[in-house]
Coordinates of C-alpha atoms and ligand atoms in Angstrom, one line a residue:
X1 CA 10.5 13.8 47.2
X2 CA 10.0 10.1 47.9
X3 CA 13.1 8.0 48.3
X4 CA 12.6 5.9 45.2
X5 CA 11.1 8.5 42.9
X6 CA 14.4 8.6 40.9
X7 CA 15.0 4.8 40.7
X8 CA 13.2 2.1 38.9
X9 CA 14.0 -1.4 39.7
X10 CA 14.9 -3.4 36.6
X11 CA 15.3 -6.7 38.6
X12 CA 11.5 -7.0 38.6
X13 CA 10.7 -6.2 35.0
X14 CA 8.7 -8.4 32.7
X15 CA 10.8 -11.4 31.4
X16 CA 9.9 -10.3 27.9
X17 CA 11.5 -6.9 28.5
X18 CA 14.5 -8.6 30.0
X19 CA 14.8 -10.8 26.9
X20 CA 14.9 -7.7 24.7
X21 CA 17.7 -6.2 26.8
X22 CA 19.7 -9.5 26.7
X23 CA 19.7 -9.7 22.9
X24 CA 23.0 -10.0 21.1
X25 CA 23.7 -6.9 18.9
X26 CA 22.4 -7.7 15.4
X27 CA 21.0 -6.0 12.3
X28 CA 17.7 -7.0 10.6
X29 CA 18.7 -7.4 6.9
X30 CA 16.8 -9.3 4.2
X31 CA 14.5 -11.0 6.7
X32 CA 17.4 -12.3 8.9
X33 CA 19.3 -11.3 11.9
X34 CA 23.0 -10.6 11.0
X35 CA 25.2 -10.5 14.1
X36 CA 27.1 -7.2 14.6
X37 CA 30.9 -7.2 14.7
X38 CA 30.9 -3.9 16.6
X39 CA 28.5 -2.6 19.2
X40 CA 27.3 0.5 21.1
X41 CA 26.0 0.5 24.7
X42 CA 22.4 1.1 25.5
X43 CA 22.1 3.4 28.6
X44 CA 19.0 3.7 30.8
X45 CA 18.7 7.5 31.2
X46 CA 16.9 7.0 34.6
X47 CA 20.0 5.4 36.1
X48 CA 22.9 6.2 33.7
X49 CA 23.7 2.5 33.7
X50 CA 24.4 0.3 30.6
X51 CA 21.5 -2.1 30.2
X52 CA 22.0 -3.6 26.7
X53 CA 24.0 -3.3 23.5
X54 CA 23.1 -2.7 19.9
X55 CA 25.1 -3.1 16.7
X56 CA 27.3 -0.3 15.3
X57 CA 26.6 -0.6 11.6
X58 CA 28.5 1.0 8.8
X59 CA 28.8 1.0 5.0
X60 CA 28.8 -2.8 4.6
X61 CA 25.6 -3.4 6.6
X62 CA 23.9 -0.5 5.0
X63 CA 24.9 -1.7 1.5
X64 CA 23.5 -5.2 2.3
X65 CA 20.3 -3.7 3.6
X66 CA 19.8 -1.4 0.6
X67 CA 20.5 -4.2 -1.8
X68 CA 17.9 -6.4 0.0
X69 CA 15.4 -3.6 -0.1
X70 CA 16.0 -3.0 -3.8
X71 CA 15.5 -6.7 -4.6
X72 CA 12.3 -6.8 -2.6
X73 CA 10.8 -3.9 -4.6
X74 CA 10.2 -6.1 -7.6
X75 CA 9.8 -9.5 -5.8
X76 CA 6.6 -11.5 -6.4
X77 CA 5.9 -11.5 -2.6
X78 CA 6.0 -7.6 -2.3
X79 CA 6.4 -5.9 -5.7
X80 CA 3.6 -8.0 -7.2
X81 CA 1.5 -8.1 -4.1
X82 CA -1.8 -6.1 -4.7
X83 CA -2.8 -3.1 -2.6
X84 CA -5.3 -5.2 -0.5
X85 CA -2.4 -7.5 0.3
X86 CA -0.4 -4.6 1.6
X87 CA -3.4 -3.5 3.7
X88 CA -3.7 -6.9 5.2
X89 CA 0.0 -6.9 6.2
X90 CA -0.3 -3.5 7.8
X91 CA -3.4 -4.5 9.7
X92 CA -1.6 -7.5 11.0
X93 CA 1.3 -5.3 12.2
X94 CA -1.2 -3.1 14.0
X95 CA -2.7 -6.0 15.8
X96 CA 0.8 -7.3 16.9
X97 CA 1.9 -3.8 18.1
X98 CA -1.3 -3.6 20.2
X99 CA -0.8 -7.1 21.6
X100 CA 2.8 -6.3 22.6
X101 CA 2.1 -2.7 23.6
X102 CA 3.0 -3.2 27.3
X103 CA 6.4 -4.7 26.6
X104 CA 7.2 -2.2 23.8
X105 CA 6.3 0.6 26.2
X106 CA 8.5 -0.6 29.0
X107 CA 11.4 -1.0 26.6
X108 CA 10.8 2.5 25.2
X109 CA 10.9 3.9 28.8
X110 CA 14.1 2.1 29.7
X111 CA 15.8 3.1 26.4
X112 CA 14.6 6.7 26.2
X113 CA 13.7 7.7 29.7
X114 CA 10.1 8.7 28.9
X115 CA 7.5 8.0 31.6
X116 CA 5.3 4.9 31.3
X117 CA 2.1 6.8 30.5
X118 CA 3.7 8.6 27.6
X119 CA 5.4 5.5 26.3
X120 CA 2.2 3.3 26.4
X121 CA -0.4 5.7 25.1
X122 CA 0.9 8.5 22.9
X123 CA 4.0 6.6 21.7
X124 CA 3.2 2.9 21.2
X125 CA -0.6 3.0 20.8
X126 CA -0.2 6.3 18.9
X127 CA 2.2 4.6 16.5
X128 CA -0.3 1.7 16.0
X129 CA -2.9 4.2 14.9
X130 CA -0.4 5.6 12.4
X131 CA 0.0 2.2 10.8
X132 CA -3.8 1.7 11.0
X133 CA -4.4 5.0 9.2
X134 CA -1.9 4.1 6.4
X135 CA -3.3 0.6 6.2
X136 CA -6.4 2.2 4.6
X137 CA -4.4 3.9 1.8
X138 CA -3.0 1.3 -0.6
X139 CA -6.4 0.5 -2.2
X140 CA -7.2 4.2 -2.6
X141 CA -4.0 5.2 -4.4
X142 CA -4.9 5.8 -8.0
X143 CA -3.9 7.9 -11.0
X144 CA -6.0 9.9 -13.4
X145 CA -7.4 9.0 -16.8
X146 CA -8.2 11.6 -19.5
X147 CA -9.0 11.9 -23.2
X148 CA -6.0 13.3 -25.1
X149 CA -6.2 15.4 -28.2
X150 CA -3.3 14.5 -30.4
X151 CA -1.9 16.5 -33.4
X152 CA -4.3 16.8 -36.4
X153 CA -4.7 13.4 -38.2
X154 CA -2.5 11.5 -35.7
X155 CA -5.4 9.4 -34.4
X156 CA -7.3 9.0 -31.2
X157 CA -5.4 8.9 -27.9
X158 CA -6.0 8.4 -24.3
X159 CA -3.8 9.0 -21.4
X160 CA -3.5 8.0 -17.8
X161 CA -1.1 8.3 -14.9
X162 CA 0.2 5.5 -12.7
X163 CA 1.2 6.1 -9.1
X164 CA 4.2 4.0 -8.4
X165 CA 6.3 3.4 -5.3
X166 CA 9.3 5.7 -5.4
X167 CA 11.7 2.9 -4.5
X168 CA 13.9 2.2 -1.5
X169 CA 13.2 4.7 1.3
X170 CA 16.0 5.6 3.8
X171 CA 14.3 6.4 7.1
X172 CA 16.4 8.2 9.6
X173 CA 14.9 9.1 13.0
X174 CA 15.7 10.9 16.2
X175 CA 15.6 9.6 19.8
X176 CA 12.8 11.7 21.2
X177 CA 9.7 9.5 20.4
X178 CA 11.4 6.5 18.7
X179 CA 8.6 4.1 18.0
X180 CA 6.3 6.9 16.8
X181 CA 9.0 8.4 14.6
X182 CA 9.6 5.0 13.0
X183 CA 5.8 4.8 12.3
X184 CA 5.7 8.2 10.6
X185 CA 8.4 7.0 8.2
X186 CA 7.6 3.3 7.6
X187 CA 3.8 3.3 7.5
X188 CA 3.4 5.7 4.5
X189 CA 6.3 4.1 2.7
X190 CA 4.9 0.6 3.1
X191 CA 1.4 1.8 2.1
X192 CA 2.9 3.2 -1.1
X193 CA 4.6 -0.2 -1.9
X194 CA 8.2 1.1 -1.1
X195 CA 10.7 -0.9 0.8
X196 CA 12.6 0.6 3.7
X197 CA 15.9 0.7 5.5
X198 CA 15.4 2.2 8.9
X199 CA 18.3 3.8 10.8
X200 CA 17.1 4.5 14.3
X201 CA 18.9 7.0 16.6
X202 CA 22.0 5.4 18.3
X203 CA 20.5 6.3 21.8
X204 CA 17.2 4.6 21.2
X205 CA 17.2 1.7 18.9
X206 CA 15.6 -1.1 20.9
X207 CA 11.9 -0.7 19.8
X208 CA 13.0 -0.4 16.2
X209 CA 14.6 -3.9 16.5
X210 CA 11.4 -5.1 18.2
X211 CA 9.4 -3.7 15.2
X212 CA 11.5 -5.8 12.9
X213 CA 10.5 -8.9 14.8
X214 CA 6.8 -7.9 14.7
X215 CA 7.0 -7.2 10.9
X216 CA 8.5 -10.6 10.4
X217 CA 5.6 -12.2 12.5
X218 CA 3.1 -10.1 10.5
X219 CA 4.4 -11.7 7.3
X220 CA 6.2 -8.8 5.6
X221 CA 8.4 -10.5 3.0
X222 CA 12.1 -10.5 3.4
X223 CA 13.9 -7.3 2.4
X224 CA 10.8 -5.1 2.7
X225 CA 11.8 -3.7 6.1
X226 CA 15.4 -3.6 7.2
X227 CA 16.9 -2.1 10.4
X228 CA 20.5 -1.1 10.6
X229 CA 21.5 0.5 13.9
X230 CA 24.6 2.6 14.4
X231 CA 26.0 6.1 14.6
X232 CA 24.7 8.9 12.3
X233 CA 28.2 9.7 10.9
X234 CA 28.7 6.1 9.9
X235 CA 25.4 4.1 9.3
X236 CA 23.3 7.3 8.7
X237 CA 25.7 8.9 6.3
X238 CA 26.3 5.7 4.4
X239 CA 22.5 5.3 4.0
X240 CA 21.8 8.8 2.7
X241 CA 24.7 8.5 0.3
X242 CA 23.8 5.1 -1.1
X243 CA 23.1 5.3 -4.9
X244 CA 20.1 2.8 -4.7
X245 CA 18.2 4.8 -2.1
X246 CA 15.4 6.7 -3.9
X247 CA 14.0 8.8 -1.1
X248 CA 15.4 10.0 2.2
X249 CA 12.9 10.5 4.9
X250 CA 14.6 12.3 7.8
X251 CA 13.6 13.6 11.2
X252 CA 16.2 15.2 13.4
X253 CA 18.1 18.4 14.1
X254 CA 18.4 21.2 11.6
X255 CA 22.2 20.8 11.5
X256 CA 22.0 17.2 10.4
X257 CA 19.1 18.0 8.1
X258 CA 21.1 20.6 6.2
X259 CA 23.9 18.1 5.7
X260 CA 21.5 15.4 4.5
X261 CA 19.8 18.0 2.2
X262 CA 23.2 18.8 0.6
X263 CA 24.0 15.1 0.0
X264 CA 20.5 14.5 -1.4
X265 CA 20.7 17.5 -3.6
X266 CA 24.1 16.4 -5.0
X267 CA 22.7 13.0 -5.8
X268 CA 19.2 14.3 -6.9
X269 CA 17.4 12.2 -4.4
X270 CA 13.9 13.0 -3.3
X271 CA 14.0 14.0 0.4
X272 CA 11.7 15.2 3.2
X273 CA 13.3 16.9 6.2
X274 CA 11.4 17.3 9.5
X275 CA 13.8 19.4 11.6
X276 CA 14.0 21.4 14.8
X277 CA 11.6 24.0 16.2
X278 CA 11.3 26.9 18.6
X279 CA 7.5 27.1 18.7
X280 CA 5.7 30.1 20.1
X281 CA 2.6 29.9 22.3
X282 CA 0.4 33.0 22.3
X283 CA -1.9 33.7 25.2
X284 CA -4.3 36.5 24.5
X285 CA -6.2 38.5 27.2
X286 CA -9.4 36.7 26.4
X287 CA -8.0 33.2 26.9
X288 CA -9.4 30.7 29.3
X289 CA -6.5 30.7 31.7
X290 CA -7.7 27.6 33.6
X291 CA -7.0 25.7 30.3
X292 CA -4.2 27.9 28.8
X293 CA -1.7 27.8 31.7
X294 CA -1.6 24.0 32.2
X295 CA -1.9 23.7 28.4
X296 CA 1.1 25.9 27.7
X297 CA 3.1 24.1 30.5
X298 CA 2.3 20.7 29.2
X299 CA 3.3 21.6 25.7
X300 CA 6.9 22.1 26.9
X301 CA 7.1 19.8 29.9
X302 CA 5.7 16.6 28.3
X303 CA 8.5 14.2 27.4
X304 CA 10.8 16.6 29.2
X305 CA 10.5 19.2 26.4
X306 CA 12.0 16.7 23.9
X307 CA 9.2 17.2 21.4
X308 CA 9.8 18.9 18.1
X309 CA 6.6 21.0 18.3
X310 CA 7.1 21.9 22.0
X311 CA 5.9 25.4 22.8
X312 CA 9.2 26.8 24.2
X313 CA 8.4 30.5 23.8
X314 CA 5.4 31.8 25.7
X315 CA 4.1 35.2 24.7
X316 CA 1.4 36.6 27.0
X317 CA -0.7 39.7 26.4
X318 CA -0.1 42.4 29.0
X319 CA -3.5 42.2 30.6
X320 CA -3.1 38.6 31.8
X321 CA 0.8 38.5 32.0
X322 CA 1.1 38.7 35.8
X323 CA -1.7 36.2 36.4
X324 CA -0.1 33.7 33.9
X325 CA 3.3 34.0 35.5
X326 CA 1.9 33.5 38.9
X327 CA -0.1 30.4 37.8
X328 CA 3.0 29.0 35.9
X329 CA 5.0 29.2 39.1
X330 CA 2.3 27.2 40.9
X331 CA 2.1 24.7 38.1
X332 CA 5.9 24.2 38.1
X333 CA 5.8 23.0 41.7
X334 CA 3.3 20.3 40.8
X335 CA 5.3 18.7 38.0
X336 CA 6.3 15.2 39.2
X337 CA 9.7 14.3 37.9
X338 CA 11.1 10.8 38.3
X339 CA 12.4 7.5 36.8
X340 CA 10.3 6.4 33.8
X341 CA 8.8 3.2 35.3
X342 CA 7.8 4.8 38.6
X343 CA 4.0 5.1 38.7
X344 CA 2.5 8.6 38.3
X345 CA 5.7 10.3 37.2
X346 CA 4.8 13.0 34.7
X347 CA 8.3 13.8 33.4
X348 CA 11.3 11.4 33.1
X349 CA 15.0 12.2 32.6
X350 CA 16.5 13.6 29.5
X351 CA 17.8 11.1 27.0
X352 CA 21.5 11.3 27.7
X353 CA 24.2 13.1 29.7
X354 CA 25.1 15.5 26.9
X355 CA 21.5 16.6 26.5
X356 CA 21.1 17.2 30.3
X357 CA 24.4 19.3 30.2
X358 CA 23.2 21.3 27.2
X359 CA 19.9 22.2 29.0
X360 CA 21.6 23.1 32.3
X361 CA 24.1 25.3 30.3
X362 CA 21.3 27.3 28.8
X363 CA 19.8 27.8 32.3
X364 CA 23.1 28.8 33.8
X365 CA 23.6 31.3 31.0
X366 CA 20.1 32.7 31.5
X367 CA 20.7 33.1 35.3
X368 CA 24.1 34.8 34.6
X369 CA 22.5 37.2 32.2
X370 CA 20.2 38.3 35.0
X371 CA 17.0 36.6 33.9
X372 CA 14.7 35.2 36.5
X373 CA 14.9 31.3 36.4
X374 CA 12.1 29.5 38.3
X375 CA 12.6 25.8 38.8
X376 CA 10.3 22.9 39.6
X377 CA 10.8 20.3 42.3
X378 CA 14.4 19.4 43.0
X379 CA 15.7 16.3 41.2
X380 CA 18.2 13.6 42.2
X381 CA 21.8 14.6 41.6
X382 CA 23.1 11.1 42.1
X383 CA 22.3 9.3 38.9
X384 CA 20.3 9.6 35.7
X385 CA 19.8 12.6 33.5
X386 CA 17.1 14.4 35.4
X387 CA 16.4 18.1 34.9
X388 CA 13.9 20.1 37.0
X389 CA 11.5 21.9 34.7
X390 CA 12.2 25.6 34.4
X391 CA 10.5 28.9 33.5
X392 CA 12.7 31.8 32.4
X393 CA 11.4 35.4 32.7
X394 CA 13.0 38.5 31.4
X395 CA 15.0 37.3 28.3
X396 CA 15.0 39.4 25.2
X397 CA 13.9 38.4 21.7
X398 CA 17.5 38.1 20.4
X399 CA 18.9 36.1 23.4
X400 CA 20.0 32.5 22.8
X401 CA 17.3 31.1 25.0
X402 CA 14.7 32.7 22.7
X403 CA 16.3 31.9 19.4
X404 CA 17.9 28.5 19.9
X405 CA 16.3 25.1 20.3
X406 CA 17.0 23.9 23.9
X407 CA 15.1 20.6 23.5
X408 CA 14.5 20.4 27.2
X409 CA 11.8 21.4 29.8
X410 CA 12.5 25.1 29.6
X411 CA 9.8 27.7 29.0
X412 CA 10.7 31.3 28.3
X413 CA 8.0 33.9 29.0
X414 CA 7.5 37.3 27.3
X415 CA 4.9 40.1 27.3
X416 CA 3.2 41.5 24.2
X417 CA 0.8 44.5 23.8
X418 CA -1.4 43.6 20.8
X419 CA -2.1 41.1 18.0
X420 CA 0.3 42.7 15.6
X421 CA 3.2 42.5 18.1
X422 CA 2.3 38.9 19.0
X423 CA 2.5 37.8 15.4
X424 CA 5.8 39.7 14.8
X425 CA 7.4 38.2 17.8
X426 CA 6.2 34.7 17.0
X427 CA 7.5 34.9 13.5
X428 CA 10.9 36.3 14.6
X429 CA 12.6 32.9 14.5
X430 CA 14.8 30.9 12.2
X431 CA 12.4 28.0 12.8
X432 CA 8.8 27.5 11.7
X433 CA 7.4 24.2 13.0
X434 CA 4.3 24.9 15.1
X435 CA 2.5 27.6 17.0
X436 CA -0.3 27.6 19.6
X437 CA -3.0 30.2 20.1
X438 CA -5.0 30.5 23.3
X439 CA -8.0 32.8 22.6
X440 CA -11.8 32.7 22.6
X441 CA -12.1 35.1 19.8
X442 CA -12.8 33.1 16.6
X443 CA -11.9 36.1 14.3
X444 CA -8.6 36.6 16.1
X445 CA -7.8 32.8 15.9
X446 CA -8.4 32.9 12.1
X447 CA -6.4 36.0 11.5
X448 CA -3.4 34.9 13.6
X449 CA -3.5 31.3 12.2
X450 CA -3.1 32.8 8.7
X451 CA -0.3 35.1 9.7
X452 CA 1.9 32.6 11.5
X453 CA 4.9 31.3 9.6
X454 CA 4.8 27.6 10.6
X455 CA 3.6 24.2 9.5
X456 CA 1.0 23.6 12.2
X457 CA -1.2 25.9 14.3
X458 CA -2.7 24.5 17.5
X459 CA -5.7 26.3 19.0
X460 CA -6.9 26.1 22.6
X461 CA -5.1 22.8 23.3
X462 CA -1.5 21.6 23.9
X463 CA -1.3 19.7 20.7
X464 CA -0.9 16.1 19.6
X465 CA -0.2 14.5 16.2
X466 CA -3.1 13.0 14.3
X467 CA -2.3 10.5 11.6
X468 CA -4.7 12.1 9.0
X469 CA -3.2 15.6 9.3
X470 CA 0.2 16.5 7.9
X471 CA 3.1 17.5 10.2
X472 CA 6.2 19.4 9.1
X473 CA 7.8 22.8 9.0
X474 CA 8.8 25.9 7.1
X475 CA 12.1 27.9 7.3
X476 CA 14.7 26.1 9.4
X477 CA 12.2 23.5 10.5
X478 CA 12.6 21.8 7.1
X479 CA 10.3 20.9 4.2
X480 CA 8.0 18.1 3.2
X481 CA 5.3 16.6 5.4
X482 CA 4.9 13.5 7.3
X483 CA 1.4 12.0 8.0
X484 CA -1.8 12.5 6.2
X485 CA -2.2 12.2 2.4
X486 CA 1.0 14.2 1.9
X487 CA 3.0 11.5 3.8
X488 CA 2.0 8.8 1.3
X489 CA 2.2 11.1 -1.7
X490 CA 5.9 11.7 -0.8
X491 CA 6.6 8.0 -1.2
X492 CA 5.0 7.9 -4.7
X493 CA 6.1 9.0 -8.2
X494 CA 3.9 9.6 -11.2
X495 CA 4.3 8.0 -14.5
X496 CA 2.3 9.2 -17.5
X497 CA 1.1 6.7 -20.1
X498 CA 0.0 8.2 -23.5
X499 CA -1.7 5.7 -25.7
X500 CA -2.8 5.8 -29.3
X501 CA -6.0 3.7 -29.5
X502 CA -7.3 4.1 -33.0
X503 CA -7.0 6.1 -36.3
Ligands
NAD1 P1 20.2 14.4 15.1 O1 20.0 15.2 13.9 O2 21.4 14.5 15.9 O3 20.0 12.8 14.8 C1 18.8 12.4 14.1 C2 19.2 11.1 13.4 O4 20.1 11.4 12.3 C3 19.8 10.0 14.2 O5 19.4 8.8 13.8 C4 21.3 10.2 13.9 O6 22.1 9.0 14.0 C5 21.2 10.6 12.4 N1 22.4 11.3 11.9 C6 23.2 12.1 12.5 N2 24.2 12.6 11.7 C7 23.9 12.0 10.5 C8 24.5 12.1 9.2 N3 25.6 12.9 9.0 N4 23.9 11.5 8.1 C9 22.8 10.7 8.3 N5 22.2 10.6 9.5 C10 22.7 11.2 10.6 O7 18.9 14.8 16.0 P2 18.5 14.3 17.4 O8 19.3 15.1 18.4 O9 18.6 12.8 17.5 O10 17.0 14.6 17.5 C11 16.5 15.8 18.1 C12 16.1 16.8 16.9 O11 15.1 16.2 16.2 C13 15.6 18.1 17.5 O12 16.1 19.1 16.7 C14 14.1 18.0 17.2 O13 13.4 19.2 17.0 C15 14.0 17.2 15.9 N6 12.7 16.5 15.7 C16 11.9 17.1 14.7 C17 10.7 16.5 14.5 C18 9.8 17.1 13.4 O14 8.7 16.4 13.1 N7 10.1 18.2 12.8 C19 10.2 15.4 15.2 C20 11.1 14.9 16.2 C21 12.3 15.5 16.5

């Protein structure tokens, strides 16, 4: 352990990052910054220190933002802007994100704790690619035209469908990959011609506020993108309950998702819910262990396990079980944990004190239950919310560590005999977000992929989101899909036009 592995020095950060931290708490509503009357602290998870403040919005701010978004829907600058105009704006936003990627990444690291490499590449540049992908959609969105046979003697008809923006989209996102989660919600909504009110997570709002600045610079008209920060129970709940919101696009925990689903159902609002997961990784006897072991480990240790699709349950076929456990132990020792801005750190701290406590509680309970708990390198106990990665061996299928989402760097390992048992164990979960298969047998991969109850199957890699392919879950992991064609379809509604054209 080096002396400064758990401390990054904010006194030497880029002045542009310092300027972001020094901003007065404000909301971005109708193209303007509205000062906040109440604020919330922004805590750097690597140090536990307060480094900035954001606005604590509520019903009034949400109402102003939704009204602005509703007005912008039919404005000449946005509502009447053609599809190529929307593409141009999205492409300008992509260019600005890429120009500002280094600053955005540093802010994301300070706000969320994630290490620099994960902030810069997968999070900020990854989000730019999501906007780039959706920038291609507006000019390809089209309805259908068809001949219509009317009642006898009624004349000649034709019919067509129009794909229209659904309206104001409420985008509510979690803290785990903030800038990327915002892109998953905003990019398809903007491509469809909707307007958006974004409510970022209270722990990680800074890059959402920077996004508002970049959107303004890109030329998005006022009211098209609004950002209201604040607590879920206040700003979030006011937003999902607002009568002028047409669609709720939510990513977060299953508990919150259920509540939002109830409110949306009561008000008959379109909604997509991307919720928690407890994703299985299946390693078969024929897997390439040189790839499978680090792959399975990375799937749960990247971003400290705070990834919705993280492979938190590892099922290993009996023939390679001992070899996999041995290699996992060796891998654990090599995971470099430290403060996010320290170079070459693989894993940063967890996002907040409560999350760290929650993870340690699961590990204490596992040890008390008599399971073997292997830990990675020791972490600083002084400050910050660091957790050493862990592998738990010996838990049963119905134990809490197997069934509940820990959302931390904790991998539980189990043994299976054959394909049928692997599928049964993988599907024995209230969740159904993702699953990973490690096998070199194509037939097996095809059979198991079809049998798994989940929204995404990852084969022989540790997984990453690709903007063109949908992401989402089944069962307790929610419904609806982000990304891909389905992401933009969810922001559109269809209108049928039936026309009599002659006798
Ligand atoms: P959370 O549900 O506590 O919060 C998510 C967001 O909802 C935050 O912005 C929060 O302020 C807001 N919120 C909370 N209560 C609300 C309410 N009553 N009404 C409206 N909004 C409310 O989740 P979290 O702890 O921030 O995020 C972690 C969870 O997100 C994990 O369960 C993870 O699996 C899930 N997640 C899922 C995906 C996916 O694609 N399925 C992706 C990332 C994270």
